[in-house]
PDB file of C-alpha atoms in Angstrom:
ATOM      1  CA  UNK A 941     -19.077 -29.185 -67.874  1.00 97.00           C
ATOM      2  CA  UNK A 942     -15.723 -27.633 -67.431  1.00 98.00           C
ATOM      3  CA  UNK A 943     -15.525 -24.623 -65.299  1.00 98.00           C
ATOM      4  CA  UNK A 944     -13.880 -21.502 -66.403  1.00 98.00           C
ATOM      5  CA  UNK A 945     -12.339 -18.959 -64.146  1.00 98.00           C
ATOM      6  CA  UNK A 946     -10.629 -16.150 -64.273  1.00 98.00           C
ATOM      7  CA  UNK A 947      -8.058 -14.040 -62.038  1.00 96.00           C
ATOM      8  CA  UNK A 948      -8.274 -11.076 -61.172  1.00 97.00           C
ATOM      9  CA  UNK A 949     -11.924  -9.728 -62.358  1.00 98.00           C
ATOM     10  CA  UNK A 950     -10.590  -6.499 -63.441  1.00 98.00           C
ATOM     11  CA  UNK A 951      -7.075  -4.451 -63.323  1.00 97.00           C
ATOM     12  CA  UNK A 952      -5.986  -1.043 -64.113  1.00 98.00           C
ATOM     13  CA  UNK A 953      -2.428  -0.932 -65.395  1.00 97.00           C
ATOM     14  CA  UNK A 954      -0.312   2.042 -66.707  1.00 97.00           C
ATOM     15  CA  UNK A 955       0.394   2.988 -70.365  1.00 98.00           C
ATOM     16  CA  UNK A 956       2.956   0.747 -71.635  1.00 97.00           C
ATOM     17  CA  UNK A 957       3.059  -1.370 -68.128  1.00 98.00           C
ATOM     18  CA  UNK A 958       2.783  -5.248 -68.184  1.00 98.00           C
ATOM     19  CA  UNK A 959      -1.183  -6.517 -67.360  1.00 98.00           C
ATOM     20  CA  UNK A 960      -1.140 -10.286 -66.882  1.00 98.00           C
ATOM     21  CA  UNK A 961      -4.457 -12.680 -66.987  1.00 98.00           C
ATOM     22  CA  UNK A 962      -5.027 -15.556 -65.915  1.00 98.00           C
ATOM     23  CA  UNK A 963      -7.459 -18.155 -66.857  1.00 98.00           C
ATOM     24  CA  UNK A 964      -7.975 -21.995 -64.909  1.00 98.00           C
ATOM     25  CA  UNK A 965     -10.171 -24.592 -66.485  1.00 98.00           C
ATOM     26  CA  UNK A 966     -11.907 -27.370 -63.676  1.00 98.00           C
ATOM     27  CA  UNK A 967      -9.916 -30.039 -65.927  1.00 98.00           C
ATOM     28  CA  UNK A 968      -7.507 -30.433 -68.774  1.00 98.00           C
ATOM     29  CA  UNK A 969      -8.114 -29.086 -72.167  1.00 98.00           C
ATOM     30  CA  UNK A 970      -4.563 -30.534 -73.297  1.00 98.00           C
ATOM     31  CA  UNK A 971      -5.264 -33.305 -76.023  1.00 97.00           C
ATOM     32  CA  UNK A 972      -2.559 -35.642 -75.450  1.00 95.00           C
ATOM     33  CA  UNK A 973      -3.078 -37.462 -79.348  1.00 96.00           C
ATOM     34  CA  UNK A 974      -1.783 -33.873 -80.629  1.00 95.00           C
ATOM     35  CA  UNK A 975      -0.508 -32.237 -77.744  1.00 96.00           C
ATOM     36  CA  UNK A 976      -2.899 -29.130 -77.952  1.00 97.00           C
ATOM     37  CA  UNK A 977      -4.466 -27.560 -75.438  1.00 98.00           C
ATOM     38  CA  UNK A 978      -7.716 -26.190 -76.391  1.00 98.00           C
ATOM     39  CA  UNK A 979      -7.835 -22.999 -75.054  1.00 98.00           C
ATOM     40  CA  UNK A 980      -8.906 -19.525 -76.800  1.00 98.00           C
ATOM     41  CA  UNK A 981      -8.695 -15.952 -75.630  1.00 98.00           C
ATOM     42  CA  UNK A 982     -11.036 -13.099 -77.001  1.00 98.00           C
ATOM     43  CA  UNK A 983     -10.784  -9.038 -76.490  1.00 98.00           C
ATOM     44  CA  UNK A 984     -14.332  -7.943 -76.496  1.00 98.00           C
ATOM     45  CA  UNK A 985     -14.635  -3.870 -76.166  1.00 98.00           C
ATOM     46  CA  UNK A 986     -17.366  -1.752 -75.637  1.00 95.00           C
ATOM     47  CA  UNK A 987     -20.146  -2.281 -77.830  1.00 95.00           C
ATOM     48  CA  UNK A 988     -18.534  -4.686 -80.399  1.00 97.00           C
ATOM     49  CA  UNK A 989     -18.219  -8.430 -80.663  1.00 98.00           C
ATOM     50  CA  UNK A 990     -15.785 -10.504 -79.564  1.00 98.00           C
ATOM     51  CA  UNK A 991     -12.068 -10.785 -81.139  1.00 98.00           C
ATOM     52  CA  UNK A 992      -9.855 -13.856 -81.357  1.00 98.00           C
ATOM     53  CA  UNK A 993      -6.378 -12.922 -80.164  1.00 98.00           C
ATOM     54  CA  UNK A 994      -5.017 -16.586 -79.146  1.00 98.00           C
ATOM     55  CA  UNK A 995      -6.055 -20.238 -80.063  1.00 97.00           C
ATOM     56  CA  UNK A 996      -4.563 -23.493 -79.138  1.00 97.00           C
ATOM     57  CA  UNK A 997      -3.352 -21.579 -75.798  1.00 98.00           C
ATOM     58  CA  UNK A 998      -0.247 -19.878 -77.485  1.00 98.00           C
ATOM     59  CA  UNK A 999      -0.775 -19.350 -81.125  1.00 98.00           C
ATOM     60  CA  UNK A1000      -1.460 -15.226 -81.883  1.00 98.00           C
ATOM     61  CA  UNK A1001      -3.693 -14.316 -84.555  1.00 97.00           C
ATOM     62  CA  UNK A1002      -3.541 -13.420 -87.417  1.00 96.00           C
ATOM     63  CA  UNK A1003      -2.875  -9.749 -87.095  1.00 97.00           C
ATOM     64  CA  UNK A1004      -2.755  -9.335 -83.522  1.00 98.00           C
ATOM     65  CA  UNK A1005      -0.556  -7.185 -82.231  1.00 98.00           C
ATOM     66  CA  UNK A1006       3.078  -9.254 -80.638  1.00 97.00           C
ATOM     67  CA  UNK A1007       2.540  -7.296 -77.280  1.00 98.00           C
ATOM     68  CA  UNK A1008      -0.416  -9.945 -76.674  1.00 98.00           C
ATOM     69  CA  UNK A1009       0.615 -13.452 -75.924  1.00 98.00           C
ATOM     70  CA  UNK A1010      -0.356 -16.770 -74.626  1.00 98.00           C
ATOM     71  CA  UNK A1011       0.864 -19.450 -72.214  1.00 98.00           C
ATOM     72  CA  UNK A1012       0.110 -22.253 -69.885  1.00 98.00           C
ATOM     73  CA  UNK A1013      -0.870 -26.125 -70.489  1.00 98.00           C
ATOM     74  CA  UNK A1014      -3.420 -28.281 -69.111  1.00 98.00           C
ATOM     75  CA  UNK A1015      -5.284 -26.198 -66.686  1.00 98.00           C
ATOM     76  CA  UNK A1016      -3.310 -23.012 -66.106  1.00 98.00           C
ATOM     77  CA  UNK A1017      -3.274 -20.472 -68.406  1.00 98.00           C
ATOM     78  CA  UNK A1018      -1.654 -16.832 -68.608  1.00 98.00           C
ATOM     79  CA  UNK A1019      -2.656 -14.075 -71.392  1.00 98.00           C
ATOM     80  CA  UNK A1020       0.090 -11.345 -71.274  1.00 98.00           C
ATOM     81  CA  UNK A1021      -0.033  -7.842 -72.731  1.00 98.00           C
ATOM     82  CA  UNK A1022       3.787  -6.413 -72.840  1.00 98.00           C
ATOM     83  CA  UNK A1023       3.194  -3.291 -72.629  1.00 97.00           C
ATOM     84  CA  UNK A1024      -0.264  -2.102 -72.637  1.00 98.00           C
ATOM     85  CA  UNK A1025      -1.770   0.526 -75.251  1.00 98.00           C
ATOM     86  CA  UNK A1026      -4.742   2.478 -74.809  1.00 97.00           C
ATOM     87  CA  UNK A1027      -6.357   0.954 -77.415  1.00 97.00           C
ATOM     88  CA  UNK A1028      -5.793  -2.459 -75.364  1.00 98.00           C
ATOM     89  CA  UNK A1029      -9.068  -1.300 -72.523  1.00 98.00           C
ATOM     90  CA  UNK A1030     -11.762  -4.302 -73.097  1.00 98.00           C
ATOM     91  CA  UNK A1031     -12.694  -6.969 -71.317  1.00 98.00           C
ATOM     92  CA  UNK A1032     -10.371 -10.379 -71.563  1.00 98.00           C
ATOM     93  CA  UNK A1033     -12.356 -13.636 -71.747  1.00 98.00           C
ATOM     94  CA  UNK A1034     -10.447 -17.198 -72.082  1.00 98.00           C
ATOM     95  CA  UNK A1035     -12.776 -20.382 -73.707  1.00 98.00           C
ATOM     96  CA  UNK A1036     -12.607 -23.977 -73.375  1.00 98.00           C
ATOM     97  CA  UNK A1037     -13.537 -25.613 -77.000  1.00 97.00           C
ATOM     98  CA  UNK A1038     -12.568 -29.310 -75.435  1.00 97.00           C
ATOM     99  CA  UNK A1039     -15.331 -30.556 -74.375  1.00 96.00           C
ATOM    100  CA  UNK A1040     -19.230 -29.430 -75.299  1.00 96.00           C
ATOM    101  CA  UNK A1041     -20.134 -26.860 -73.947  1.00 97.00           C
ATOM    102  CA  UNK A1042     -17.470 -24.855 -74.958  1.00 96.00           C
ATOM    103  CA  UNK A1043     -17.511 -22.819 -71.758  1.00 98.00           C
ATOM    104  CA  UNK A1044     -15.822 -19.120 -71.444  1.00 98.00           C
ATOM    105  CA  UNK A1045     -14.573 -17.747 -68.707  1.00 98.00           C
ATOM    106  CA  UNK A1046     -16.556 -14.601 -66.754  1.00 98.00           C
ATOM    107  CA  UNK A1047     -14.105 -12.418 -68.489  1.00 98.00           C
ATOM    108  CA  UNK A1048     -11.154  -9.645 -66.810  1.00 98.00           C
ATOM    109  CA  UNK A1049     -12.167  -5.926 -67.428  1.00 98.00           C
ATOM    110  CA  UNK A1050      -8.643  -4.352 -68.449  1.00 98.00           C
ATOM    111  CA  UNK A1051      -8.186  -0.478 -67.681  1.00 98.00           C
ATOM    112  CA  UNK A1052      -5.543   2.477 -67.671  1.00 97.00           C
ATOM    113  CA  UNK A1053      -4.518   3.150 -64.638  1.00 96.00           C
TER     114      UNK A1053
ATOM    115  CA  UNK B1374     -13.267 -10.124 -96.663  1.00 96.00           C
ATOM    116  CA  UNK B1375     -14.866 -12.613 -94.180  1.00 97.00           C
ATOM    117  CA  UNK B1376     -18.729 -11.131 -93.156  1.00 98.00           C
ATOM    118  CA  UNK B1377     -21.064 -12.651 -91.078  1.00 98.00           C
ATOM    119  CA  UNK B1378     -24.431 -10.563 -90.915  1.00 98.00           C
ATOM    120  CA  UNK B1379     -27.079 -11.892 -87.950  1.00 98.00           C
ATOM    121  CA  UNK B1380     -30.912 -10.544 -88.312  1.00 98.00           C
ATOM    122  CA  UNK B1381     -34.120 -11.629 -87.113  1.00 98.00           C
ATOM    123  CA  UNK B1382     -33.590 -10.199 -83.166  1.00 98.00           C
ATOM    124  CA  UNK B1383     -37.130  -8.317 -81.874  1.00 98.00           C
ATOM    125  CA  UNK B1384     -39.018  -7.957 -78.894  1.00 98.00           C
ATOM    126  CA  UNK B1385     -41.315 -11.274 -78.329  1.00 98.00           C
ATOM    127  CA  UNK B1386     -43.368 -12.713 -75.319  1.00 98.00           C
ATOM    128  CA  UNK B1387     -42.628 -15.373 -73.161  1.00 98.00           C
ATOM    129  CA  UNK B1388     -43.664 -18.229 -74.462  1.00 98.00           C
ATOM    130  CA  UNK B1389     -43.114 -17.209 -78.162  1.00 98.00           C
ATOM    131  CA  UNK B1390     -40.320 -17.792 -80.879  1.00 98.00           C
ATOM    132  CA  UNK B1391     -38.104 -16.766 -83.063  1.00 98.00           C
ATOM    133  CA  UNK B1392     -35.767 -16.733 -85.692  1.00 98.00           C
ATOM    134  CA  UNK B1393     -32.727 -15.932 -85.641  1.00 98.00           C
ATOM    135  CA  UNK B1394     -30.581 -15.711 -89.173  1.00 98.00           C
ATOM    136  CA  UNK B1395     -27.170 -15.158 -90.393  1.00 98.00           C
ATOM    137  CA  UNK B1396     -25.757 -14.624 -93.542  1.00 98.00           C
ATOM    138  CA  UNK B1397     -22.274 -15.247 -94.502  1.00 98.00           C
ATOM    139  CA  UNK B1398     -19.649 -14.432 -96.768  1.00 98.00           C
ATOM    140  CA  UNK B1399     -15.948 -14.156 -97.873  1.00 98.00           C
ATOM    141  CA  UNK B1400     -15.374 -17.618 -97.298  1.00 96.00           C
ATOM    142  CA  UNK B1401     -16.542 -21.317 -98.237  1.00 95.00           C
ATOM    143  CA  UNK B1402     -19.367 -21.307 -95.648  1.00 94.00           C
ATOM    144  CA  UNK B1403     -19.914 -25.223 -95.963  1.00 92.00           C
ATOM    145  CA  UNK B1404     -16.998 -25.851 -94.643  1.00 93.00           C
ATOM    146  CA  UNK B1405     -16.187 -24.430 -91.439  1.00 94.00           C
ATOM    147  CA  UNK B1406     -18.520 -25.101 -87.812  1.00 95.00           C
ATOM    148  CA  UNK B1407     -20.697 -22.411 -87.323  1.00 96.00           C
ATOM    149  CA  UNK B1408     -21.433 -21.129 -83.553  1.00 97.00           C
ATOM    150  CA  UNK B1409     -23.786 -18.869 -81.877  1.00 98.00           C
ATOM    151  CA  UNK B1410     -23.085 -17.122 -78.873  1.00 98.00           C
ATOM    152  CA  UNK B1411     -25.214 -15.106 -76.582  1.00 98.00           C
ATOM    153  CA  UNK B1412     -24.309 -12.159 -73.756  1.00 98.00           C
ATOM    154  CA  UNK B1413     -26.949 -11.028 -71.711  1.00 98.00           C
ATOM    155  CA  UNK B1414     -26.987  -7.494 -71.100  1.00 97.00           C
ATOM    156  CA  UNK B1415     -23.981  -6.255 -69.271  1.00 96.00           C
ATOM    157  CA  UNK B1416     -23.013  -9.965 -68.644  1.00 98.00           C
ATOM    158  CA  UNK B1417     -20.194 -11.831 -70.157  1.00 98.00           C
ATOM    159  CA  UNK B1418     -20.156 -14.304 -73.116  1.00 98.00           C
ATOM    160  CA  UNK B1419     -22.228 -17.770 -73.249  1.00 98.00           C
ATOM    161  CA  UNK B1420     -22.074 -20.527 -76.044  1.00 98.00           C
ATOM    162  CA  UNK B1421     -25.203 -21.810 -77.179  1.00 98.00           C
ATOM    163  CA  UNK B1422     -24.707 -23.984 -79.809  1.00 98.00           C
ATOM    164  CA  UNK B1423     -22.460 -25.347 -82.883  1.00 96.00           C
ATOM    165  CA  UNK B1424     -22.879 -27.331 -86.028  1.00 95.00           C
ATOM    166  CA  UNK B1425     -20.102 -28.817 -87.602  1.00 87.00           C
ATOM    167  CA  UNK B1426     -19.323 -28.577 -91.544  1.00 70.00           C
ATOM    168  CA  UNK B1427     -21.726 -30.529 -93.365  1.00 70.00           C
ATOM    169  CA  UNK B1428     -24.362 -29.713 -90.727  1.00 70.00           C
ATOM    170  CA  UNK B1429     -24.682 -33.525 -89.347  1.00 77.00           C
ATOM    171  CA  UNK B1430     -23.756 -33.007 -86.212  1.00 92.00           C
ATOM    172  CA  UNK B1431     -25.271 -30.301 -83.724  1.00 95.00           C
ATOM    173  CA  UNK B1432     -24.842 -29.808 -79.852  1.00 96.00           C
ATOM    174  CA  UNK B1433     -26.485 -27.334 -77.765  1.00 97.00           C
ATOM    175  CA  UNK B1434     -25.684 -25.693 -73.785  1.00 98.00           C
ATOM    176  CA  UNK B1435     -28.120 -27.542 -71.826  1.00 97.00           C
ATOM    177  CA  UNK B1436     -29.759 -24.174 -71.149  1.00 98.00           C
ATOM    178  CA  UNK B1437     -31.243 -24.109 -74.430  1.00 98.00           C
ATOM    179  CA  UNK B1438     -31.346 -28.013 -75.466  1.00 98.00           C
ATOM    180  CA  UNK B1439     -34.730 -28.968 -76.572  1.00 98.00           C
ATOM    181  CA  UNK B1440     -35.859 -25.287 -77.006  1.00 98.00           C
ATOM    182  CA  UNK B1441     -33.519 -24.025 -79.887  1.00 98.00           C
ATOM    183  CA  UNK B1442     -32.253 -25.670 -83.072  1.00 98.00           C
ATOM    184  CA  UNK B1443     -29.354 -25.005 -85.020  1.00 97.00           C
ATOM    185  CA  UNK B1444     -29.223 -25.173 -89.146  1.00 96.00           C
ATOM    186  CA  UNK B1445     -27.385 -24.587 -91.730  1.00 95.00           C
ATOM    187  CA  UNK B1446     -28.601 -23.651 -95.530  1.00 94.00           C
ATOM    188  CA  UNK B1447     -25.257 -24.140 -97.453  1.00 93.00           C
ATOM    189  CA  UNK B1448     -26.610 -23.263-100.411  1.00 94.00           C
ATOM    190  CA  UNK B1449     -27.581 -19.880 -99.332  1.00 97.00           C
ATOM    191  CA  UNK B1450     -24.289 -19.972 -97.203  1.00 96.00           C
ATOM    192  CA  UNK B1451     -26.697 -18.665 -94.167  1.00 97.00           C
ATOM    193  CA  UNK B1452     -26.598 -19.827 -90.545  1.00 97.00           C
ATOM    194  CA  UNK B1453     -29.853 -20.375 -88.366  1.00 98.00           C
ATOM    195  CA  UNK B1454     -30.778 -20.633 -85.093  1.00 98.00           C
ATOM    196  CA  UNK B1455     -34.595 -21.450 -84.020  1.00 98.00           C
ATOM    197  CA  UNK B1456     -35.639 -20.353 -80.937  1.00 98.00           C
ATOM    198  CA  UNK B1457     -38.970 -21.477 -79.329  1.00 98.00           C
ATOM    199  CA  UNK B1458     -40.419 -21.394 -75.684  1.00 98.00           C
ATOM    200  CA  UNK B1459     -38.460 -18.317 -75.188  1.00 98.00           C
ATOM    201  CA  UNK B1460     -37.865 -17.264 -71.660  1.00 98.00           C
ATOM    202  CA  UNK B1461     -37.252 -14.154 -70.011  1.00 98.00           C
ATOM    203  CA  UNK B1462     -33.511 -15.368 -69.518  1.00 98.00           C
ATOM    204  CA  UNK B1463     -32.786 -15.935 -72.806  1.00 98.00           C
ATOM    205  CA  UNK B1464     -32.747 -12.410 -73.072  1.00 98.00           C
ATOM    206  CA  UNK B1465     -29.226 -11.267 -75.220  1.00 98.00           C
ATOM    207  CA  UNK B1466     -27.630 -10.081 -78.114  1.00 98.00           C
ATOM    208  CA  UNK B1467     -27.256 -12.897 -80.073  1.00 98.00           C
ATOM    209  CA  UNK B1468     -23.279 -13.766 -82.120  1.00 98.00           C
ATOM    210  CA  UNK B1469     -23.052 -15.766 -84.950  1.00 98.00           C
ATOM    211  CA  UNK B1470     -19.456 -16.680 -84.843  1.00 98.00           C
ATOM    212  CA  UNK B1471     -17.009 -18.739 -87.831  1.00 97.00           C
ATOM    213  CA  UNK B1472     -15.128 -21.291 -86.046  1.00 96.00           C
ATOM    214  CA  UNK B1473     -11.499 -21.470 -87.538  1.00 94.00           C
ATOM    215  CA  UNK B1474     -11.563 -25.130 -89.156  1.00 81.00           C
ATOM    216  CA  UNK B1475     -14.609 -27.325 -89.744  1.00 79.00           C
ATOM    217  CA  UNK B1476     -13.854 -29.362 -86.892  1.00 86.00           C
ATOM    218  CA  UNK B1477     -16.599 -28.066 -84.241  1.00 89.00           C
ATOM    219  CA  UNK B1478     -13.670 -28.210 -81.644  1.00 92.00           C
ATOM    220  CA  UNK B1479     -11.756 -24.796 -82.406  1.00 91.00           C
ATOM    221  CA  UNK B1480     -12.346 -21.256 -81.871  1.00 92.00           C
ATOM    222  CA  UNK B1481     -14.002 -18.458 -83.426  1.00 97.00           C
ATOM    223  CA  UNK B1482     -12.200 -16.406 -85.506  1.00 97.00           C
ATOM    224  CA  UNK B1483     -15.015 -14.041 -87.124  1.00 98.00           C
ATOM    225  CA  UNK B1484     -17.696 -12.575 -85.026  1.00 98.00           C
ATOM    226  CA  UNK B1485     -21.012 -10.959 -86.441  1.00 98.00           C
ATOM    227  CA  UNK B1486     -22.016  -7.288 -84.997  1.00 98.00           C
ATOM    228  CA  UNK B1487     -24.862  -9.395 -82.799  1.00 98.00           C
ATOM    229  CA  UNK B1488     -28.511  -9.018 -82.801  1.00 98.00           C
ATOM    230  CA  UNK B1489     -30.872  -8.468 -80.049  1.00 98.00           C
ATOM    231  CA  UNK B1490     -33.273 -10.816 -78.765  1.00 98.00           C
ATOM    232  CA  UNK B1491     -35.505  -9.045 -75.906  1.00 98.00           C
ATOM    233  CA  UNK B1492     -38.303 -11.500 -74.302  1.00 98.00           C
ATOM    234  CA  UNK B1493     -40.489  -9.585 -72.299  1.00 97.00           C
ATOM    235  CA  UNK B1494     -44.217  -9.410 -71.616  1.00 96.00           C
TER     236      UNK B1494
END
């Protein structure tokens, strides 16, 4: 199975501040026939499901704000908020669709500082 | 508008099973990979299973292989996951969850509100 972790576990960053995630998979999720790496990030708050913000590492979407964005290849991976809004507290989790299981990360719990 | 509504979450015993359900609509349900997704009470999220489009092909986390199954009605455009020889750790609320093309291997773009599946004696 690949391994999902994530750094730090939690942060507290000031209103309109920069809060930067990252996310490292045990191996690769780049496919090298399309160049893709297979990588997902969801915001998950407080008693609601998960929400899709990034797929294929780097691609926002639909209707996600531009202050969230996506970057890294292979096994390093970074999921930036530009300036963070209040409405941005949740917790952060990255997943791995690769390889079955498609394993998720233990998630980063964003706050305000 | 995209919907995905789970039901069929309860209290049951160890030992005992369930049925989980979820009903979809807003889009052309036989054609995407349909997920679910479990998080254990103040835990974080864990896949559990997808099948792919046409519902021929079906893969499970080894926690829950030979236990649960994973169906798909298309005709009633509703998503099912079977749950037997439930164990105290399978404990969650359980997310039914669209992937974004009908390739199993992409992520989940709609989430359903989640239903809870308590097993306790």
């Amino acid at each position: 199975d690949i391994v999902m972790t994530q750094s730090p576990d939690s942060l507290a960053v000031s209103l309109g501040e920069r809060a930067t995630i990252n996310c490292k998979s045990s191996q690769s999720v780049l496919y090298s026939s399309n160049n893709k790496n297979y990588l997902a990030w969801y915001q998950q708050k407080p008693g609601q499901p998960p929400k899709l913000l990034i797929y294929w590492a780097s691609t926002r979407e639909s209707g996600v704000p531009d202050r969230f964005s996506g970057s890294g290849s292979g096994t390093d991976f970074t999921l930036t908020i530009s300036s963070l809004q209040a409405g941005d507290v949740a917790v952060y989790y990255c997943q791995q669709y690769y390889n079955i299981p498609f394993t998720f990360g233990p998630g980063t719990k964003v706050d305000i500082k | 508008e995209v919907q995905l509504l789970e039901s069929g979450g309860g209290l049951v015993q160890p030992g005992g099973s369930l049925r989980l359900s979820c009903a979809a609509s807003g889009f052309t349900f036989s054609s995407y990979a349909m997920n679910w997704v479990r998080q254990a009470p103040g835990k974080g999220l864990e896949w559990v299973s997808v099948i792919c489009g046409s519902g021929d092909s079906t893969y499970y986390a080894d926690s829950v292989k030979g236990r649960f199954t994973i169906s798909r009605d298309n005709s009633k455009n509703t998503l099912y996951l079977q749950m037997s020889s439930l164990r105290v750790e399978d404990t969650a609320v359980y997310y039914c969850a669209k992937s974004r093309g009908g390739s199993c291997y992409s992520g989940n773009d709609y989430w359903g509100q989640g239903t809870l599946v308590t097993v306790s004696s």
